[in-house]
Amino acid sequence: YIDKWTRETRAKYFLLWGHQASLQDKLIDAKSHFAEASRLGYENAGIMNNLSIYYQRAGMADEAVIAMKRAAELEPNNGRFLTRLGILYYNIGRLNDAIDGLKKAIAIDRSNPDATIYLGNAFMVKGDQEQAEKYFKMTLETMPHNIQAHNNLGFIYKAQGRFDEAAEHFMEAVRIGTESYIPYFNLATVYSLKGDKDSAFKWLRRGRRYMDSRVVKSIREHSDFDSIRSDPRFDTVLSLED
């Protein structure tokens, strides 16, 4: 009993040292400490979670998934671990596994915006707009100022020709506040598709300061701007300095 207690106590210290090393970006030291904690026979979800974080930061995606999967097995009712596992699966393109893990996470806690936004993203990548819309709306129930959810809902509605609803969400993303060109770009595309040239140029001009040369090049070639491309204002706005 004493030996077991001693091993577990030492393992906890190695776990703490590993966590501290990870926070300080000392990834090699972190891995060594986590490995020693595991070697001492004290495998717990905390160690596996921290190992997963280490592997992710070290660019070892598959190893990060394996460690996180073990953490979720050790604590199957931990929504935070299931969410991290789902996000890791999403990042490596295993969308079905991501969806499975994230659904388990929101079954534990429905008001989990990290899980719902990634569920929406996963279904969006799979082309299931109905399910994507469901989870982006669920995200906004908990986090109404989530810019990504507003942008993605707008994108779905634009693809469905629901331009007014799309504009509402893109406008909300702008109102929330962002230094990204994306909601401005999306608003410009919506109004271009609607044939409202003045509004299209208004939003294109407002977002121009956030656009680098790569984005400007894509706009010049984007089919959503076909209705305004021949207008002299198109080149004028895009020729403004970055």
JSON list of C-alpha atoms in Angstrom, two decimals:
[
{"chain": "A", "resi": 1, "resn": "TYR", "atom": "CA", "xyz": [0.00, 0.00, 0.00]},
{"chain": "A", "resi": 2, "resn": "ILE", "atom": "CA", "xyz": [2.82, 2.40, 0.92]},
{"chain": "A", "resi": 3, "resn": "ASP", "atom": "CA", "xyz": [4.65, 1.60, -2.32]},
{"chain": "A", "resi": 4, "resn": "LYS", "atom": "CA", "xyz": [1.51, 2.25, -4.33]},
{"chain": "A", "resi": 5, "resn": "TRP", "atom": "CA", "xyz": [0.91, 5.53, -2.51]},
{"chain": "A", "resi": 6, "resn": "THR", "atom": "CA", "xyz": [4.53, 6.59, -3.07]},
{"chain": "A", "resi": 7, "resn": "ARG", "atom": "CA", "xyz": [4.37, 5.81, -6.78]},
{"chain": "A", "resi": 8, "resn": "GLU", "atom": "CA", "xyz": [1.14, 7.73, -7.21]},
{"chain": "A", "resi": 9, "resn": "THR", "atom": "CA", "xyz": [2.49, 10.72, -5.27]},
{"chain": "A", "resi": 10, "resn": "ARG", "atom": "CA", "xyz": [5.65, 10.81, -7.38]},
{"chain": "A", "resi": 11, "resn": "ALA", "atom": "CA", "xyz": [3.58, 10.43, -10.53]},
{"chain": "A", "resi": 12, "resn": "LYS", "atom": "CA", "xyz": [1.45, 13.43, -9.55]},
{"chain": "A", "resi": 13, "resn": "TYR", "atom": "CA", "xyz": [4.58, 15.54, -9.11]},
{"chain": "A", "resi": 14, "resn": "PHE", "atom": "CA", "xyz": [5.82, 14.52, -12.55]},
{"chain": "A", "resi": 15, "resn": "LEU", "atom": "CA", "xyz": [2.40, 15.38, -13.95]},
{"chain": "A", "resi": 16, "resn": "LEU", "atom": "CA", "xyz": [2.59, 18.86, -12.39]},
{"chain": "A", "resi": 17, "resn": "TRP", "atom": "CA", "xyz": [6.14, 19.40, -13.63]},
{"chain": "A", "resi": 18, "resn": "GLY", "atom": "CA", "xyz": [5.13, 18.27, -17.09]},
{"chain": "A", "resi": 19, "resn": "HIS", "atom": "CA", "xyz": [2.21, 20.67, -17.12]},
{"chain": "A", "resi": 20, "resn": "GLN", "atom": "CA", "xyz": [4.47, 23.53, -16.01]},
{"chain": "A", "resi": 21, "resn": "ALA", "atom": "CA", "xyz": [7.06, 22.68, -18.66]},
{"chain": "A", "resi": 22, "resn": "SER", "atom": "CA", "xyz": [4.33, 22.57, -21.30]},
{"chain": "A", "resi": 23, "resn": "LEU", "atom": "CA", "xyz": [3.12, 26.06, -20.30]},
{"chain": "A", "resi": 24, "resn": "GLN", "atom": "CA", "xyz": [6.71, 27.29, -20.67]},
{"chain": "A", "resi": 25, "resn": "ASP", "atom": "CA", "xyz": [7.00, 25.71, -24.15]},
{"chain": "A", "resi": 26, "resn": "LYS", "atom": "CA", "xyz": [9.62, 23.27, -22.88]},
{"chain": "A", "resi": 27, "resn": "LEU", "atom": "CA", "xyz": [8.06, 20.47, -24.87]},
{"chain": "A", "resi": 28, "resn": "ILE", "atom": "CA", "xyz": [10.88, 17.93, -24.56]},
{"chain": "A", "resi": 29, "resn": "ASP", "atom": "CA", "xyz": [10.90, 18.32, -20.77]},
{"chain": "A", "resi": 30, "resn": "ALA", "atom": "CA", "xyz": [7.10, 18.06, -20.72]},
{"chain": "A", "resi": 31, "resn": "LYS", "atom": "CA", "xyz": [7.15, 14.81, -22.65]},
{"chain": "A", "resi": 32, "resn": "SER", "atom": "CA", "xyz": [9.80, 13.39, -20.33]},
{"chain": "A", "resi": 33, "resn": "HIS", "atom": "CA", "xyz": [7.83, 14.26, -17.20]},
{"chain": "A", "resi": 34, "resn": "PHE", "atom": "CA", "xyz": [4.54, 12.89, -18.56]},
{"chain": "A", "resi": 35, "resn": "ALA", "atom": "CA", "xyz": [6.27, 9.70, -19.67]},
{"chain": "A", "resi": 36, "resn": "GLU", "atom": "CA", "xyz": [7.77, 9.25, -16.21]},
{"chain": "A", "resi": 37, "resn": "ALA", "atom": "CA", "xyz": [4.37, 9.74, -14.57]},
{"chain": "A", "resi": 38, "resn": "SER", "atom": "CA", "xyz": [2.92, 7.10, -16.86]},
{"chain": "A", "resi": 39, "resn": "ARG", "atom": "CA", "xyz": [5.89, 4.74, -16.25]},
{"chain": "A", "resi": 40, "resn": "LEU", "atom": "CA", "xyz": [5.19, 4.88, -12.54]},
{"chain": "A", "resi": 41, "resn": "GLY", "atom": "CA", "xyz": [1.92, 3.13, -13.26]},
{"chain": "A", "resi": 42, "resn": "TYR", "atom": "CA", "xyz": [-0.31, 6.06, -12.49]},
{"chain": "A", "resi": 43, "resn": "GLU", "atom": "CA", "xyz": [-2.17, 6.35, -15.75]},
{"chain": "A", "resi": 44, "resn": "ASN", "atom": "CA", "xyz": [-5.01, 8.81, -15.37]},
{"chain": "A", "resi": 45, "resn": "ALA", "atom": "CA", "xyz": [-7.02, 11.08, -17.60]},
{"chain": "A", "resi": 46, "resn": "GLY", "atom": "CA", "xyz": [-5.06, 14.15, -16.56]},
{"chain": "A", "resi": 47, "resn": "ILE", "atom": "CA", "xyz": [-1.77, 12.64, -17.70]},
{"chain": "A", "resi": 48, "resn": "MET", "atom": "CA", "xyz": [-3.26, 11.50, -21.00]},
{"chain": "A", "resi": 49, "resn": "ASN", "atom": "CA", "xyz": [-4.83, 14.93, -21.58]},
{"chain": "A", "resi": 50, "resn": "ASN", "atom": "CA", "xyz": [-1.53, 16.68, -20.95]},
{"chain": "A", "resi": 51, "resn": "LEU", "atom": "CA", "xyz": [0.31, 14.23, -23.15]},
{"chain": "A", "resi": 52, "resn": "SER", "atom": "CA", "xyz": [-2.21, 14.97, -25.88]},
{"chain": "A", "resi": 53, "resn": "ILE", "atom": "CA", "xyz": [-1.62, 18.70, -25.51]},
{"chain": "A", "resi": 54, "resn": "TYR", "atom": "CA", "xyz": [2.11, 18.10, -25.76]},
{"chain": "A", "resi": 55, "resn": "TYR", "atom": "CA", "xyz": [1.77, 15.97, -28.89]},
{"chain": "A", "resi": 56, "resn": "GLN", "atom": "CA", "xyz": [-0.54, 18.52, -30.51]},
{"chain": "A", "resi": 57, "resn": "ARG", "atom": "CA", "xyz": [1.85, 21.40, -29.86]},
{"chain": "A", "resi": 58, "resn": "ALA", "atom": "CA", "xyz": [4.73, 19.28, -31.15]},
{"chain": "A", "resi": 59, "resn": "GLY", "atom": "CA", "xyz": [2.85, 18.67, -34.40]},
{"chain": "A", "resi": 60, "resn": "MET", "atom": "CA", "xyz": [2.26, 14.98, -33.70]},
{"chain": "A", "resi": 61, "resn": "ALA", "atom": "CA", "xyz": [-1.45, 14.87, -34.53]},
{"chain": "A", "resi": 62, "resn": "ASP", "atom": "CA", "xyz": [-1.98, 11.10, -34.54]},
{"chain": "A", "resi": 63, "resn": "GLU", "atom": "CA", "xyz": [-0.24, 10.69, -31.17]},
{"chain": "A", "resi": 64, "resn": "ALA", "atom": "CA", "xyz": [-2.34, 13.55, -29.77]},
{"chain": "A", "resi": 65, "resn": "VAL", "atom": "CA", "xyz": [-5.52, 11.72, -30.82]},
{"chain": "A", "resi": 66, "resn": "ILE", "atom": "CA", "xyz": [-4.39, 8.44, -29.25]},
{"chain": "A", "resi": 67, "resn": "ALA", "atom": "CA", "xyz": [-3.58, 10.08, -25.92]},
{"chain": "A", "resi": 68, "resn": "MET", "atom": "CA", "xyz": [-6.81, 12.08, -25.90]},
{"chain": "A", "resi": 69, "resn": "LYS", "atom": "CA", "xyz": [-8.84, 9.02, -26.78]},
{"chain": "A", "resi": 70, "resn": "ARG", "atom": "CA", "xyz": [-7.34, 7.27, -23.76]},
{"chain": "A", "resi": 71, "resn": "ALA", "atom": "CA", "xyz": [-8.21, 10.25, -21.53]},
{"chain": "A", "resi": 72, "resn": "ALA", "atom": "CA", "xyz": [-11.82, 10.08, -22.74]},
{"chain": "A", "resi": 73, "resn": "GLU", "atom": "CA", "xyz": [-11.90, 6.32, -22.08]},
{"chain": "A", "resi": 74, "resn": "LEU", "atom": "CA", "xyz": [-10.68, 6.86, -18.53]},
{"chain": "A", "resi": 75, "resn": "GLU", "atom": "CA", "xyz": [-13.28, 9.60, -17.90]},
{"chain": "A", "resi": 76, "resn": "PRO", "atom": "CA", "xyz": [-16.13, 8.88, -20.35]},
{"chain": "A", "resi": 77, "resn": "ASN", "atom": "CA", "xyz": [-18.42, 11.50, -18.80]},
{"chain": "A", "resi": 78, "resn": "ASN", "atom": "CA", "xyz": [-15.93, 14.34, -19.07]},
{"chain": "A", "resi": 79, "resn": "GLY", "atom": "CA", "xyz": [-17.38, 16.67, -21.71]},
{"chain": "A", "resi": 80, "resn": "ARG", "atom": "CA", "xyz": [-14.19, 18.71, -21.93]},
{"chain": "A", "resi": 81, "resn": "PHE", "atom": "CA", "xyz": [-12.14, 15.65, -22.87]},
{"chain": "A", "resi": 82, "resn": "LEU", "atom": "CA", "xyz": [-14.72, 14.50, -25.42]},
{"chain": "A", "resi": 83, "resn": "THR", "atom": "CA", "xyz": [-14.74, 17.98, -26.95]},
{"chain": "A", "resi": 84, "resn": "ARG", "atom": "CA", "xyz": [-10.96, 18.04, -27.26]},
{"chain": "A", "resi": 85, "resn": "LEU", "atom": "CA", "xyz": [-11.01, 14.58, -28.81]},
{"chain": "A", "resi": 86, "resn": "GLY", "atom": "CA", "xyz": [-13.66, 15.64, -31.32]},
{"chain": "A", "resi": 87, "resn": "ILE", "atom": "CA", "xyz": [-11.72, 18.75, -32.29]},
{"chain": "A", "resi": 88, "resn": "LEU", "atom": "CA", "xyz": [-8.54, 16.71, -32.77]},
{"chain": "A", "resi": 89, "resn": "TYR", "atom": "CA", "xyz": [-10.43, 14.32, -35.03]},
{"chain": "A", "resi": 90, "resn": "TYR", "atom": "CA", "xyz": [-11.84, 17.28, -36.96]},
{"chain": "A", "resi": 91, "resn": "ASN", "atom": "CA", "xyz": [-8.36, 18.74, -37.45]},
{"chain": "A", "resi": 92, "resn": "ILE", "atom": "CA", "xyz": [-7.08, 15.56, -39.10]},
{"chain": "A", "resi": 93, "resn": "GLY", "atom": "CA", "xyz": [-10.17, 15.15, -41.27]},
{"chain": "A", "resi": 94, "resn": "ARG", "atom": "CA", "xyz": [-11.79, 12.23, -39.45]},
{"chain": "A", "resi": 95, "resn": "LEU", "atom": "CA", "xyz": [-15.19, 13.90, -39.59]},
{"chain": "A", "resi": 96, "resn": "ASN", "atom": "CA", "xyz": [-17.38, 10.96, -38.57]},
{"chain": "A", "resi": 97, "resn": "ASP", "atom": "CA", "xyz": [-15.23, 10.33, -35.49]},
{"chain": "A", "resi": 98, "resn": "ALA", "atom": "CA", "xyz": [-15.30, 14.05, -34.72]},
{"chain": "A", "resi": 99, "resn": "ILE", "atom": "CA", "xyz": [-19.09, 14.14, -34.94]},
{"chain": "A", "resi": 100, "resn": "ASP", "atom": "CA", "xyz": [-19.42, 11.08, -32.71]},
{"chain": "A", "resi": 101, "resn": "GLY", "atom": "CA", "xyz": [-17.20, 12.54, -29.99]},
{"chain": "A", "resi": 102, "resn": "LEU", "atom": "CA", "xyz": [-18.72, 16.02, -30.13]},
{"chain": "A", "resi": 103, "resn": "LYS", "atom": "CA", "xyz": [-22.28, 14.66, -29.96]},
{"chain": "A", "resi": 104, "resn": "LYS", "atom": "CA", "xyz": [-21.31, 12.76, -26.81]},
{"chain": "A", "resi": 105, "resn": "ALA", "atom": "CA", "xyz": [-19.92, 16.00, -25.39]},
{"chain": "A", "resi": 106, "resn": "ILE", "atom": "CA", "xyz": [-23.14, 17.97, -25.92]},
{"chain": "A", "resi": 107, "resn": "ALA", "atom": "CA", "xyz": [-25.18, 15.07, -24.56]},
{"chain": "A", "resi": 108, "resn": "ILE", "atom": "CA", "xyz": [-23.34, 15.79, -21.31]},
{"chain": "A", "resi": 109, "resn": "ASP", "atom": "CA", "xyz": [-23.58, 19.58, -21.64]},
{"chain": "A", "resi": 110, "resn": "ARG", "atom": "CA", "xyz": [-25.77, 21.08, -24.36]},
{"chain": "A", "resi": 111, "resn": "SER", "atom": "CA", "xyz": [-24.43, 24.57, -23.66]},
{"chain": "A", "resi": 112, "resn": "ASN", "atom": "CA", "xyz": [-20.94, 23.70, -24.92]},
{"chain": "A", "resi": 113, "resn": "PRO", "atom": "CA", "xyz": [-20.14, 26.22, -27.68]},
{"chain": "A", "resi": 114, "resn": "ASP", "atom": "CA", "xyz": [-16.81, 24.61, -28.57]},
{"chain": "A", "resi": 115, "resn": "ALA", "atom": "CA", "xyz": [-18.56, 21.31, -29.28]},
{"chain": "A", "resi": 116, "resn": "THR", "atom": "CA", "xyz": [-21.49, 22.83, -31.17]},
{"chain": "A", "resi": 117, "resn": "ILE", "atom": "CA", "xyz": [-19.39, 25.11, -33.38]},
{"chain": "A", "resi": 118, "resn": "TYR", "atom": "CA", "xyz": [-17.14, 22.20, -34.42]},
{"chain": "A", "resi": 119, "resn": "LEU", "atom": "CA", "xyz": [-20.17, 19.99, -35.00]},
{"chain": "A", "resi": 120, "resn": "GLY", "atom": "CA", "xyz": [-21.49, 22.69, -37.33]},
{"chain": "A", "resi": 121, "resn": "ASN", "atom": "CA", "xyz": [-18.10, 22.92, -39.05]},
{"chain": "A", "resi": 122, "resn": "ALA", "atom": "CA", "xyz": [-17.92, 19.15, -39.49]},
{"chain": "A", "resi": 123, "resn": "PHE", "atom": "CA", "xyz": [-21.37, 18.92, -41.05]},
{"chain": "A", "resi": 124, "resn": "MET", "atom": "CA", "xyz": [-20.60, 21.93, -43.23]},
{"chain": "A", "resi": 125, "resn": "VAL", "atom": "CA", "xyz": [-17.48, 20.21, -44.59]},
{"chain": "A", "resi": 126, "resn": "LYS", "atom": "CA", "xyz": [-19.58, 17.08, -45.22]},
{"chain": "A", "resi": 127, "resn": "GLY", "atom": "CA", "xyz": [-22.07, 19.20, -47.17]},
{"chain": "A", "resi": 128, "resn": "ASP", "atom": "CA", "xyz": [-24.95, 18.64, -44.75]},
{"chain": "A", "resi": 129, "resn": "GLN", "atom": "CA", "xyz": [-26.24, 22.22, -44.50]},
{"chain": "A", "resi": 130, "resn": "GLU", "atom": "CA", "xyz": [-29.32, 21.28, -42.48]},
{"chain": "A", "resi": 131, "resn": "GLN", "atom": "CA", "xyz": [-27.29, 19.76, -39.64]},
{"chain": "A", "resi": 132, "resn": "ALA", "atom": "CA", "xyz": [-24.65, 22.49, -39.87]},
{"chain": "A", "resi": 133, "resn": "GLU", "atom": "CA", "xyz": [-27.35, 25.16, -39.51]},
{"chain": "A", "resi": 134, "resn": "LYS", "atom": "CA", "xyz": [-28.77, 23.33, -36.48]},
{"chain": "A", "resi": 135, "resn": "TYR", "atom": "CA", "xyz": [-25.48, 23.36, -34.59]},
{"chain": "A", "resi": 136, "resn": "PHE", "atom": "CA", "xyz": [-24.48, 26.91, -35.53]},
{"chain": "A", "resi": 137, "resn": "LYS", "atom": "CA", "xyz": [-27.86, 28.07, -34.18]},
{"chain": "A", "resi": 138, "resn": "MET", "atom": "CA", "xyz": [-27.24, 26.03, -31.05]},
{"chain": "A", "resi": 139, "resn": "THR", "atom": "CA", "xyz": [-23.88, 27.79, -30.66]},
{"chain": "A", "resi": 140, "resn": "LEU", "atom": "CA", "xyz": [-25.58, 31.18, -30.81]},
{"chain": "A", "resi": 141, "resn": "GLU", "atom": "CA", "xyz": [-28.04, 30.15, -28.09]},
{"chain": "A", "resi": 142, "resn": "THR", "atom": "CA", "xyz": [-25.10, 29.92, -25.70]},
{"chain": "A", "resi": 143, "resn": "MET", "atom": "CA", "xyz": [-22.74, 32.41, -27.31]},
{"chain": "A", "resi": 144, "resn": "PRO", "atom": "CA", "xyz": [-24.76, 34.98, -29.31]},
{"chain": "A", "resi": 145, "resn": "HIS", "atom": "CA", "xyz": [-21.66, 36.97, -30.20]},
{"chain": "A", "resi": 146, "resn": "ASN", "atom": "CA", "xyz": [-19.81, 34.08, -31.86]},
{"chain": "A", "resi": 147, "resn": "ILE", "atom": "CA", "xyz": [-18.57, 35.60, -35.11]},
{"chain": "A", "resi": 148, "resn": "GLN", "atom": "CA", "xyz": [-17.76, 32.25, -36.72]},
{"chain": "A", "resi": 149, "resn": "ALA", "atom": "CA", "xyz": [-21.30, 30.96, -36.17]},
{"chain": "A", "resi": 150, "resn": "HIS", "atom": "CA", "xyz": [-22.79, 34.12, -37.69]},
{"chain": "A", "resi": 151, "resn": "ASN", "atom": "CA", "xyz": [-20.45, 33.98, -40.69]},
{"chain": "A", "resi": 152, "resn": "ASN", "atom": "CA", "xyz": [-21.12, 30.30, -41.30]},
{"chain": "A", "resi": 153, "resn": "LEU", "atom": "CA", "xyz": [-24.88, 30.66, -41.01]},
{"chain": "A", "resi": 154, "resn": "GLY", "atom": "CA", "xyz": [-24.68, 33.56, -43.45]},
{"chain": "A", "resi": 155, "resn": "PHE", "atom": "CA", "xyz": [-22.66, 31.43, -45.83]},
{"chain": "A", "resi": 156, "resn": "ILE", "atom": "CA", "xyz": [-25.27, 28.65, -45.68]},
{"chain": "A", "resi": 157, "resn": "TYR", "atom": "CA", "xyz": [-28.14, 31.05, -46.30]},
{"chain": "A", "resi": 158, "resn": "LYS", "atom": "CA", "xyz": [-26.28, 32.71, -49.17]},
{"chain": "A", "resi": 159, "resn": "ALA", "atom": "CA", "xyz": [-25.71, 29.32, -50.80]},
{"chain": "A", "resi": 160, "resn": "GLN", "atom": "CA", "xyz": [-29.46, 28.67, -50.47]},
{"chain": "A", "resi": 161, "resn": "GLY", "atom": "CA", "xyz": [-30.36, 32.01, -52.04]},
{"chain": "A", "resi": 162, "resn": "ARG", "atom": "CA", "xyz": [-31.72, 33.34, -48.73]},
{"chain": "A", "resi": 163, "resn": "PHE", "atom": "CA", "xyz": [-29.86, 36.61, -49.21]},
{"chain": "A", "resi": 164, "resn": "ASP", "atom": "CA", "xyz": [-31.67, 38.76, -46.64]},
{"chain": "A", "resi": 165, "resn": "GLU", "atom": "CA", "xyz": [-31.09, 36.21, -43.87]},
{"chain": "A", "resi": 166, "resn": "ALA", "atom": "CA", "xyz": [-27.48, 35.84, -44.95]},
{"chain": "A", "resi": 167, "resn": "ALA", "atom": "CA", "xyz": [-26.98, 39.62, -44.82]},
{"chain": "A", "resi": 168, "resn": "GLU", "atom": "CA", "xyz": [-28.42, 39.75, -41.29]},
{"chain": "A", "resi": 169, "resn": "HIS", "atom": "CA", "xyz": [-25.81, 37.32, -39.98]},
{"chain": "A", "resi": 170, "resn": "PHE", "atom": "CA", "xyz": [-22.92, 38.92, -41.85]},
{"chain": "A", "resi": 171, "resn": "MET", "atom": "CA", "xyz": [-24.06, 42.31, -40.54]},
{"chain": "A", "resi": 172, "resn": "GLU", "atom": "CA", "xyz": [-24.13, 40.94, -37.01]},
{"chain": "A", "resi": 173, "resn": "ALA", "atom": "CA", "xyz": [-20.55, 39.71, -37.40]},
{"chain": "A", "resi": 174, "resn": "VAL", "atom": "CA", "xyz": [-19.55, 43.25, -38.39]},
{"chain": "A", "resi": 175, "resn": "ARG", "atom": "CA", "xyz": [-21.49, 44.75, -35.45]},
{"chain": "A", "resi": 176, "resn": "ILE", "atom": "CA", "xyz": [-19.80, 42.40, -32.98]},
{"chain": "A", "resi": 177, "resn": "GLY", "atom": "CA", "xyz": [-16.48, 43.75, -34.18]},
{"chain": "A", "resi": 178, "resn": "THR", "atom": "CA", "xyz": [-13.77, 42.12, -36.21]},
{"chain": "A", "resi": 179, "resn": "GLU", "atom": "CA", "xyz": [-10.58, 43.00, -38.05]},
{"chain": "A", "resi": 180, "resn": "SER", "atom": "CA", "xyz": [-11.19, 40.23, -40.54]},
{"chain": "A", "resi": 181, "resn": "TYR", "atom": "CA", "xyz": [-12.22, 40.98, -44.11]},
{"chain": "A", "resi": 182, "resn": "ILE", "atom": "CA", "xyz": [-14.58, 37.97, -44.17]},
{"chain": "A", "resi": 183, "resn": "PRO", "atom": "CA", "xyz": [-17.94, 39.48, -43.08]},
{"chain": "A", "resi": 184, "resn": "TYR", "atom": "CA", "xyz": [-17.37, 42.55, -45.26]},
{"chain": "A", "resi": 185, "resn": "PHE", "atom": "CA", "xyz": [-16.47, 40.36, -48.21]},
{"chain": "A", "resi": 186, "resn": "ASN", "atom": "CA", "xyz": [-19.54, 38.21, -47.62]},
{"chain": "A", "resi": 187, "resn": "LEU", "atom": "CA", "xyz": [-21.84, 41.23, -47.38]},
{"chain": "A", "resi": 188, "resn": "ALA", "atom": "CA", "xyz": [-20.43, 42.54, -50.64]},
{"chain": "A", "resi": 189, "resn": "THR", "atom": "CA", "xyz": [-21.08, 39.20, -52.35]},
{"chain": "A", "resi": 190, "resn": "VAL", "atom": "CA", "xyz": [-24.66, 39.06, -51.08]},
{"chain": "A", "resi": 191, "resn": "TYR", "atom": "CA", "xyz": [-25.50, 42.53, -52.36]},
{"chain": "A", "resi": 192, "resn": "SER", "atom": "CA", "xyz": [-23.70, 41.85, -55.64]},
{"chain": "A", "resi": 193, "resn": "LEU", "atom": "CA", "xyz": [-25.83, 38.73, -56.12]},
{"chain": "A", "resi": 194, "resn": "LYS", "atom": "CA", "xyz": [-28.95, 40.73, -55.26]},
{"chain": "A", "resi": 195, "resn": "GLY", "atom": "CA", "xyz": [-28.01, 43.34, -57.87]},
{"chain": "A", "resi": 196, "resn": "ASP", "atom": "CA", "xyz": [-27.63, 46.10, -55.25]},
{"chain": "A", "resi": 197, "resn": "LYS", "atom": "CA", "xyz": [-24.41, 47.61, -56.57]},
{"chain": "A", "resi": 198, "resn": "ASP", "atom": "CA", "xyz": [-24.24, 50.58, -54.19]},
{"chain": "A", "resi": 199, "resn": "SER", "atom": "CA", "xyz": [-24.44, 48.33, -51.12]},
{"chain": "A", "resi": 200, "resn": "ALA", "atom": "CA", "xyz": [-21.96, 45.87, -52.60]},
{"chain": "A", "resi": 201, "resn": "PHE", "atom": "CA", "xyz": [-19.39, 48.64, -53.10]},
{"chain": "A", "resi": 202, "resn": "LYS", "atom": "CA", "xyz": [-20.14, 50.08, -49.67]},
{"chain": "A", "resi": 203, "resn": "TRP", "atom": "CA", "xyz": [-19.17, 46.86, -47.91]},
{"chain": "A", "resi": 204, "resn": "LEU", "atom": "CA", "xyz": [-16.31, 46.09, -50.27]},
{"chain": "A", "resi": 205, "resn": "ARG", "atom": "CA", "xyz": [-14.86, 49.52, -49.51]},
{"chain": "A", "resi": 206, "resn": "ARG", "atom": "CA", "xyz": [-15.29, 49.13, -45.75]},
{"chain": "A", "resi": 207, "resn": "GLY", "atom": "CA", "xyz": [-13.56, 45.76, -45.73]},
{"chain": "A", "resi": 208, "resn": "ARG", "atom": "CA", "xyz": [-10.78, 46.76, -48.11]},
{"chain": "A", "resi": 209, "resn": "ARG", "atom": "CA", "xyz": [-8.41, 47.81, -45.30]},
{"chain": "A", "resi": 210, "resn": "TYR", "atom": "CA", "xyz": [-8.38, 44.23, -44.02]},
{"chain": "A", "resi": 211, "resn": "MET", "atom": "CA", "xyz": [-7.61, 42.67, -47.41]},
{"chain": "A", "resi": 212, "resn": "ASP", "atom": "CA", "xyz": [-4.11, 41.73, -48.53]},
{"chain": "A", "resi": 213, "resn": "SER", "atom": "CA", "xyz": [-3.06, 41.27, -52.14]},
{"chain": "A", "resi": 214, "resn": "ARG", "atom": "CA", "xyz": [-4.01, 37.59, -52.12]},
{"chain": "A", "resi": 215, "resn": "VAL", "atom": "CA", "xyz": [-7.57, 38.38, -51.10]},
{"chain": "A", "resi": 216, "resn": "VAL", "atom": "CA", "xyz": [-7.83, 41.19, -53.64]},
{"chain": "A", "resi": 217, "resn": "LYS", "atom": "CA", "xyz": [-6.71, 38.82, -56.38]},
{"chain": "A", "resi": 218, "resn": "SER", "atom": "CA", "xyz": [-9.38, 36.29, -55.39]},
{"chain": "A", "resi": 219, "resn": "ILE", "atom": "CA", "xyz": [-12.06, 39.00, -55.40]},
{"chain": "A", "resi": 220, "resn": "ARG", "atom": "CA", "xyz": [-11.10, 40.07, -58.92]},
{"chain": "A", "resi": 221, "resn": "GLU", "atom": "CA", "xyz": [-11.74, 36.50, -60.08]},
{"chain": "A", "resi": 222, "resn": "HIS", "atom": "CA", "xyz": [-14.72, 35.62, -57.87]},
{"chain": "A", "resi": 223, "resn": "SER", "atom": "CA", "xyz": [-17.92, 34.83, -59.78]},
{"chain": "A", "resi": 224, "resn": "ASP", "atom": "CA", "xyz": [-20.11, 36.41, -57.08]},
{"chain": "A", "resi": 225, "resn": "PHE", "atom": "CA", "xyz": [-18.87, 39.79, -58.28]},
{"chain": "A", "resi": 226, "resn": "ASP", "atom": "CA", "xyz": [-19.78, 39.28, -61.94]},
{"chain": "A", "resi": 227, "resn": "SER", "atom": "CA", "xyz": [-22.62, 41.80, -61.69]},
{"chain": "A", "resi": 228, "resn": "ILE", "atom": "CA", "xyz": [-20.33, 44.63, -60.55]},
{"chain": "A", "resi": 229, "resn": "ARG", "atom": "CA", "xyz": [-17.01, 43.75, -62.20]},
{"chain": "A", "resi": 230, "resn": "SER", "atom": "CA", "xyz": [-17.58, 46.05, -65.18]},
{"chain": "A", "resi": 231, "resn": "ASP", "atom": "CA", "xyz": [-18.45, 49.00, -62.94]},
{"chain": "A", "resi": 232, "resn": "PRO", "atom": "CA", "xyz": [-15.50, 51.49, -62.69]},
{"chain": "A", "resi": 233, "resn": "ARG", "atom": "CA", "xyz": [-15.87, 51.48, -58.91]},
{"chain": "A", "resi": 234, "resn": "PHE", "atom": "CA", "xyz": [-14.73, 47.85, -58.79]},
{"chain": "A", "resi": 235, "resn": "ASP", "atom": "CA", "xyz": [-11.16, 48.62, -59.83]},
{"chain": "A", "resi": 236, "resn": "THR", "atom": "CA", "xyz": [-11.16, 51.86, -57.85]},
{"chain": "A", "resi": 237, "resn": "VAL", "atom": "CA", "xyz": [-11.98, 50.12, -54.57]},
{"chain": "A", "resi": 238, "resn": "LEU", "atom": "CA", "xyz": [-9.64, 47.19, -55.13]},
{"chain": "A", "resi": 239, "resn": "SER", "atom": "CA", "xyz": [-6.77, 49.50, -56.18]},
{"chain": "A", "resi": 240, "resn": "LEU", "atom": "CA", "xyz": [-6.77, 51.22, -52.80]},
{"chain": "A", "resi": 241, "resn": "GLU", "atom": "CA", "xyz": [-3.56, 50.60, -50.83]},
{"chain": "A", "resi": 242, "resn": "ASP", "atom": "CA", "xyz": [-3.50, 47.69, -48.37]}
]
